[in-house]
Amino acid sequence: MQAQVAVVGAGAFGTALAAVLALEGRADVVLVGRDAALMADLSNDRRHDAALPGVSLPDSLTFSAEAEVISQADVVLFAMPSQAQADAALSYGPYLAPEAMVVSCAKGIDRGSTRLLSDVLEEKLPHHPVLVLSGPGFAMDISRGLPTAMALAAGSMALAEEAARALSTRTFRLYASDDRIGVQLGGALKNVLAIACGMVEGRGLGESARAALISRGLAEMSRLAEAMGGRADTLRGLSGLGDLVLTATSHQSRNLRYGLALARGEGPGLHGSSLVEGAFAAAVAARLAEHYQVEMPITQAVAAIIEGSLNIDRAVEALMTRPITTE
């Protein structure tokens, strides 16, 4: 039977997910956004140039500004930013079908509570299984049908595999996981490290420094994941290492560009920073590191730079002169 899919959130990533899922006709897909005028324009023009310039949206994709349309969906993807997911659960939860699965597609941690988004959504939507999607996938690549692989994690492997089969296409492959903790932390923490790599590039510190940040940053991510009940091997997969390499090396990465701007001295409150997930995740990750007594010097340095209590040059010096340890 053909799946019924609703994607809530008409930004670049949500639109890209809706487009790739609708492209092959394996699912009936509706993209849901709050702006009725925008949704009407997307339906008429089949383009969302503000988010995905030059991309034609599939004829089979439908659009709506009405929350009620999700009541027909077997799978509902929440594709709004991480800090908006709790409110979205309250707004759209009453319209979910009784058996609907909810997939969180944000790569972040709830800033107020420092809880994983799956925990927040399960509290708001106790009668629905909550899955998480994360991994190396830029919206533009996904929407253009370029080969992309990501991780889809659920509370059980059986559910993750079922959902991965329903949502995978010829160009969008999902790998199933039952480690929601590791998958979510990989998606959130790599944004912080991508900011650090942007600073390295902006300061002209060289590719060797970037490689060091990626490798040592991966060690930090793995330590925190294990401390919180996840698995280190998850962080060596798509949602950890794969996503980290992508966002730490490509200028498509909003987090990398934010780090570059910080290196130019533009300040942490620069225009557009509210859309940079790593800018929120840095302080949250630093608090988690302290709570779980996990050593995360790169993450903590990024958090201090963003809050203005440390400058980049001092941070580099502190990292390079730390006591010698084994790798």
Short mmCIF file of C-alpha atoms in Angstrom, two decimals:
data_model
loop_
_atom_site.label_atom_id
_atom_site.label_comp_id
_atom_site.label_asym_id
_atom_site.label_seq_id
_atom_site.Cartn_x
_atom_site.Cartn_y
_atom_site.Cartn_z
CA MET A 1 0.00 0.00 0.00
CA GLN A 2 1.27 3.47 -0.88
CA ALA A 3 2.32 5.51 2.15
CA GLN A 4 0.67 8.80 3.03
CA VAL A 5 3.36 11.30 4.09
CA ALA A 6 3.06 14.83 5.46
CA VAL A 7 6.09 17.10 5.78
CA VAL A 8 5.50 19.97 8.21
CA GLY A 9 7.80 22.91 7.57
CA ALA A 10 8.22 24.62 4.21
CA GLY A 11 11.79 25.78 4.59
CA ALA A 12 14.60 24.48 2.42
CA PHE A 13 15.03 21.12 4.16
CA GLY A 14 11.33 20.37 4.53
CA THR A 15 10.63 21.27 0.92
CA ALA A 16 13.56 19.15 -0.25
CA LEU A 17 12.35 16.12 1.72
CA ALA A 18 8.83 16.50 0.39
CA ALA A 19 10.15 16.83 -3.17
CA VAL A 20 12.37 13.75 -3.09
CA LEU A 21 9.67 11.61 -1.46
CA ALA A 22 7.08 12.71 -4.04
CA LEU A 23 9.39 12.42 -7.03
CA GLU A 24 8.98 8.69 -7.64
CA GLY A 25 5.33 8.47 -6.68
CA ARG A 26 6.01 5.89 -3.99
CA ALA A 27 4.14 8.03 -1.47
CA ASP A 28 1.33 10.57 -1.49
CA VAL A 29 3.11 13.61 -0.08
CA VAL A 30 1.77 16.91 1.20
CA LEU A 31 3.99 19.81 2.28
CA VAL A 32 2.42 21.79 5.12
CA GLY A 33 3.37 25.37 5.95
CA ARG A 34 1.83 28.16 7.99
CA ASP A 35 1.94 30.79 5.22
CA ALA A 36 -1.18 30.26 3.09
CA ALA A 37 -0.01 32.67 0.39
CA LEU A 38 3.32 30.86 0.07
CA MET A 39 1.67 27.46 -0.15
CA ALA A 40 -0.64 28.72 -2.89
CA ASP A 41 2.33 30.12 -4.80
CA LEU A 42 4.20 26.82 -4.50
CA SER A 43 1.18 24.94 -5.79
CA ASN A 44 0.85 27.26 -8.78
CA ASP A 45 4.51 27.82 -9.66
CA ARG A 46 6.01 24.45 -8.56
CA ARG A 47 9.09 26.37 -7.38
CA HIS A 48 10.36 27.65 -4.04
CA ASP A 49 13.15 29.91 -5.22
CA ALA A 50 13.58 31.59 -1.84
CA ALA A 51 14.61 28.24 -0.36
CA LEU A 52 15.67 26.07 -3.32
CA PRO A 53 16.51 28.35 -6.26
CA GLY A 54 16.16 26.75 -9.67
CA VAL A 55 14.53 23.53 -8.42
CA SER A 56 11.26 22.39 -10.01
CA LEU A 57 8.96 20.67 -7.52
CA PRO A 58 7.23 17.42 -8.60
CA ASP A 59 3.74 17.65 -10.04
CA SER A 60 2.59 14.97 -7.60
CA LEU A 61 3.54 17.05 -4.54
CA THR A 62 0.61 18.85 -2.91
CA PHE A 63 0.67 21.86 -0.59
CA SER A 64 -1.48 23.06 2.28
CA ALA A 65 -1.58 25.62 5.08
CA GLU A 66 -4.23 23.61 6.95
CA ALA A 67 -3.06 21.51 9.88
CA GLU A 68 -5.98 19.12 9.37
CA VAL A 69 -4.41 17.59 6.26
CA ILE A 70 -1.91 15.64 8.35
CA SER A 71 -4.76 13.51 9.71
CA GLN A 72 -4.49 11.33 6.59
CA ALA A 73 -0.75 10.70 6.97
CA ASP A 74 0.90 7.48 8.09
CA VAL A 75 4.21 9.31 8.59
CA VAL A 76 4.56 12.97 9.61
CA LEU A 77 7.96 14.61 9.26
CA PHE A 78 8.65 17.61 11.51
CA ALA A 79 11.08 19.66 9.42
CA MET A 80 11.09 22.92 11.37
CA PRO A 81 14.15 24.12 13.39
CA SER A 82 14.93 22.27 16.61
CA GLN A 83 13.78 25.06 18.93
CA ALA A 84 10.34 25.08 17.24
CA GLN A 85 9.66 21.34 17.45
CA ALA A 86 7.96 21.36 20.86
CA ASP A 87 5.51 24.06 19.79
CA ALA A 88 4.86 22.20 16.54
CA ALA A 89 3.98 19.07 18.50
CA LEU A 90 1.38 21.03 20.45
CA SER A 91 -0.02 22.66 17.31
CA TYR A 92 -0.16 19.60 15.07
CA GLY A 93 -0.50 16.82 17.62
CA PRO A 94 -4.30 16.98 17.81
CA TYR A 95 -4.53 16.27 14.08
CA LEU A 96 -2.28 13.21 13.97
CA ALA A 97 -3.86 9.92 12.93
CA PRO A 98 -3.92 7.39 15.80
CA GLU A 99 -1.20 5.17 14.28
CA ALA A 100 0.93 7.93 12.74
CA MET A 101 4.70 7.90 13.15
CA VAL A 102 6.42 11.24 13.83
CA VAL A 103 9.91 11.86 12.46
CA SER A 104 11.99 14.71 13.87
CA CYS A 105 14.17 16.11 11.08
CA ALA A 106 15.95 18.81 13.10
CA LYS A 107 19.58 18.49 14.10
CA GLY A 108 19.63 20.00 17.53
CA ILE A 109 18.93 19.70 21.24
CA ASP A 110 16.17 21.54 23.09
CA ARG A 111 17.91 24.64 24.40
CA GLY A 112 15.72 25.27 27.42
CA SER A 113 15.80 21.79 28.91
CA THR A 114 18.98 20.35 27.27
CA ARG A 115 16.86 17.32 26.39
CA LEU A 116 16.99 15.40 23.14
CA LEU A 117 14.21 16.28 20.74
CA SER A 118 12.90 12.71 20.75
CA ASP A 119 12.34 12.97 24.51
CA VAL A 120 10.57 16.31 24.12
CA LEU A 121 8.31 15.00 21.35
CA GLU A 122 7.51 11.79 23.19
CA GLU A 123 6.37 13.85 26.16
CA LYS A 124 4.15 16.00 23.93
CA LEU A 125 2.94 13.11 21.74
CA PRO A 126 2.86 10.09 24.09
CA HIS A 127 0.73 7.92 21.82
CA HIS A 128 2.93 8.16 18.73
CA PRO A 129 6.29 6.52 17.96
CA VAL A 130 8.97 9.19 17.52
CA LEU A 131 11.82 8.64 15.07
CA VAL A 132 14.77 10.89 14.21
CA LEU A 133 16.36 11.62 10.83
CA SER A 134 19.94 12.82 10.65
CA GLY A 135 23.00 12.59 8.46
CA PRO A 136 24.88 14.29 5.64
CA GLY A 137 22.24 15.79 3.38
CA PHE A 138 22.09 19.35 2.08
CA ALA A 139 18.63 20.44 1.01
CA MET A 140 19.76 21.45 -2.47
CA ASP A 141 21.39 18.07 -3.14
CA ILE A 142 18.34 16.17 -1.89
CA SER A 143 15.88 18.25 -3.91
CA ARG A 144 17.88 17.82 -7.11
CA GLY A 145 17.82 14.04 -6.77
CA LEU A 146 21.54 13.71 -6.08
CA PRO A 147 22.56 10.53 -4.21
CA THR A 148 22.11 11.08 -0.47
CA ALA A 149 22.24 8.70 2.49
CA MET A 150 21.05 9.47 6.01
CA ALA A 151 20.27 7.64 9.25
CA LEU A 152 16.75 7.03 10.54
CA ALA A 153 16.56 5.98 14.19
CA ALA A 154 13.64 4.62 16.21
CA GLY A 155 13.09 3.04 19.58
CA SER A 156 13.31 -0.39 17.96
CA MET A 157 15.21 -1.65 14.95
CA ALA A 158 12.06 -3.20 13.52
CA LEU A 159 10.29 0.17 13.46
CA ALA A 160 13.36 1.93 12.08
CA GLU A 161 13.62 -0.60 9.25
CA GLU A 162 9.92 -0.33 8.44
CA ALA A 163 10.10 3.46 8.24
CA ALA A 164 13.37 3.41 6.28
CA ARG A 165 11.80 1.16 3.66
CA ALA A 166 8.76 3.43 3.39
CA LEU A 167 10.79 6.63 2.98
CA SER A 168 13.79 5.53 0.91
CA THR A 169 13.92 6.28 -2.81
CA ARG A 170 16.42 5.57 -5.58
CA THR A 171 18.35 8.74 -4.70
CA PHE A 172 17.53 9.06 -0.99
CA ARG A 173 18.69 6.03 0.99
CA LEU A 174 17.97 5.67 4.70
CA TYR A 175 19.95 3.41 7.04
CA ALA A 176 18.03 2.11 10.05
CA SER A 177 19.27 2.52 13.62
CA ASP A 178 17.92 1.90 17.09
CA ASP A 179 20.32 4.41 18.70
CA ARG A 180 18.28 7.61 18.82
CA ILE A 181 20.68 9.13 21.36
CA GLY A 182 23.75 8.71 19.18
CA VAL A 183 21.99 9.77 15.98
CA GLN A 184 20.63 12.95 17.57
CA LEU A 185 23.86 13.91 19.29
CA GLY A 186 25.79 13.38 16.06
CA GLY A 187 23.42 15.70 14.22
CA ALA A 188 23.53 18.38 16.91
CA LEU A 189 27.19 18.37 17.89
CA LYS A 190 28.61 18.35 14.38
CA ASN A 191 27.08 21.81 13.91
CA VAL A 192 29.20 23.14 16.77
CA LEU A 193 32.34 21.64 15.26
CA ALA A 194 31.44 23.03 11.82
CA ILE A 195 31.43 26.50 13.40
CA ALA A 196 34.92 25.77 14.75
CA CYS A 197 36.08 24.71 11.29
CA GLY A 198 34.68 27.92 9.85
CA MET A 199 36.77 29.86 12.37
CA VAL A 200 39.85 27.88 11.37
CA GLU A 201 39.27 28.66 7.71
CA GLY A 202 38.49 32.29 8.40
CA ARG A 203 41.69 32.71 10.38
CA GLY A 204 43.74 30.98 7.68
CA LEU A 205 44.98 28.30 10.05
CA GLY A 206 45.24 25.63 7.35
CA GLU A 207 43.73 22.30 6.36
CA SER A 208 45.82 20.41 8.91
CA ALA A 209 44.05 22.33 11.65
CA ARG A 210 40.67 21.54 10.11
CA ALA A 211 41.53 17.84 9.97
CA ALA A 212 42.60 17.94 13.62
CA LEU A 213 39.31 19.57 14.60
CA ILE A 214 37.29 16.99 12.71
CA SER A 215 39.09 14.02 14.26
CA ARG A 216 39.30 15.38 17.80
CA GLY A 217 35.79 16.73 17.54
CA LEU A 218 34.56 13.25 16.63
CA ALA A 219 36.22 11.97 19.81
CA GLU A 220 34.34 14.59 21.83
CA MET A 221 31.02 13.67 20.24
CA SER A 222 31.60 9.98 20.91
CA ARG A 223 32.48 10.53 24.57
CA LEU A 224 29.30 12.48 25.25
CA ALA A 225 27.14 10.00 23.33
CA GLU A 226 28.45 7.12 25.43
CA ALA A 227 27.97 9.09 28.66
CA MET A 228 24.34 9.74 27.73
CA GLY A 229 23.59 6.13 26.84
CA GLY A 230 24.33 6.13 23.12
CA ARG A 231 26.88 4.12 21.18
CA ALA A 232 30.23 5.44 20.01
CA ASP A 233 30.02 3.45 16.78
CA THR A 234 26.91 5.42 15.81
CA LEU A 235 29.03 8.58 15.79
CA ARG A 236 31.38 6.95 13.29
CA GLY A 237 28.47 6.57 10.88
CA LEU A 238 26.33 8.86 8.76
CA SER A 239 24.85 10.96 11.54
CA GLY A 240 28.24 11.61 13.13
CA LEU A 241 31.35 11.42 10.98
CA GLY A 242 29.48 11.67 7.67
CA ASP A 243 27.55 14.76 8.67
CA LEU A 244 30.60 16.30 10.34
CA VAL A 245 32.75 15.98 7.23
CA LEU A 246 30.02 17.53 5.09
CA THR A 247 29.28 20.53 7.28
CA ALA A 248 32.89 21.16 8.27
CA THR A 249 34.15 21.38 4.70
CA SER A 250 31.38 22.81 2.51
CA HIS A 251 30.31 26.43 2.18
CA GLN A 252 26.74 25.22 1.76
CA SER A 253 26.89 24.73 5.53
CA ARG A 254 25.23 27.58 7.40
CA ASN A 255 27.28 26.65 10.48
CA LEU A 256 30.58 26.82 8.61
CA ARG A 257 29.65 30.22 7.20
CA TYR A 258 28.76 31.41 10.70
CA GLY A 259 32.22 30.39 11.90
CA LEU A 260 33.77 32.26 8.98
CA ALA A 261 31.79 35.36 9.95
CA LEU A 262 32.94 35.09 13.55
CA ALA A 263 36.54 34.84 12.34
CA ARG A 264 36.02 38.09 10.40
CA GLY A 265 34.96 39.76 13.62
CA GLU A 266 31.28 40.18 12.76
CA GLY A 267 30.17 39.08 16.23
CA PRO A 268 27.91 36.27 17.47
CA GLY A 269 24.71 38.25 16.91
CA LEU A 270 25.26 38.65 13.17
CA HIS A 271 22.29 38.61 10.79
CA GLY A 272 20.85 35.14 10.29
CA SER A 273 22.42 33.61 13.40
CA SER A 274 18.96 32.64 14.65
CA LEU A 275 18.89 29.98 11.91
CA VAL A 276 22.29 28.52 12.83
CA GLU A 277 21.59 25.39 14.87
CA GLY A 278 25.18 25.18 16.13
CA ALA A 279 24.92 28.63 17.70
CA PHE A 280 22.26 27.25 20.05
CA ALA A 281 23.76 23.78 20.41
CA ALA A 282 27.20 25.02 21.58
CA ALA A 283 26.02 26.31 24.96
CA VAL A 284 23.73 23.31 25.46
CA ALA A 285 26.52 20.86 24.64
CA ALA A 286 28.90 22.65 27.01
CA ARG A 287 26.32 22.30 29.79
CA LEU A 288 25.86 18.62 29.02
CA ALA A 289 29.63 18.07 29.05
CA GLU A 290 29.82 19.62 32.49
CA HIS A 291 26.83 17.65 33.76
CA TYR A 292 28.17 14.30 32.52
CA GLN A 293 31.78 15.22 33.37
CA VAL A 294 32.91 14.66 29.79
CA GLU A 295 35.98 16.40 28.40
CA MET A 296 34.92 18.51 25.37
CA PRO A 297 37.45 21.35 25.03
CA ILE A 298 36.63 22.25 21.41
CA THR A 299 32.90 22.41 22.05
CA GLN A 300 33.40 24.44 25.21
CA ALA A 301 35.71 26.85 23.40
CA VAL A 302 33.13 27.44 20.66
CA ALA A 303 30.46 28.10 23.29
CA ALA A 304 32.72 30.60 25.06
CA ILE A 305 33.54 32.41 21.80
CA ILE A 306 29.85 32.72 20.90
CA GLU A 307 28.97 34.08 24.35
CA GLY A 308 31.86 36.55 24.09
CA SER A 309 33.99 35.37 27.01
CA LEU A 310 36.85 34.05 24.83
CA ASN A 311 38.41 35.18 21.57
CA ILE A 312 39.43 32.85 18.77
CA ASP A 313 43.19 33.35 19.07
CA ARG A 314 43.15 32.63 22.79
CA ALA A 315 41.01 29.56 22.17
CA VAL A 316 43.49 28.18 19.63
CA GLU A 317 46.38 28.78 22.01
CA ALA A 318 44.54 27.06 24.87
CA LEU A 319 43.70 24.03 22.74
CA MET A 320 47.24 23.66 21.42
CA THR A 321 48.89 23.94 24.85
CA ARG A 322 46.60 21.57 26.76
CA PRO A 323 48.35 18.80 28.70
CA ILE A 324 49.51 15.92 26.50
CA THR A 325 47.17 12.96 26.52
CA THR A 326 46.89 9.72 24.58
CA GLU A 327 44.73 9.72 21.48
#
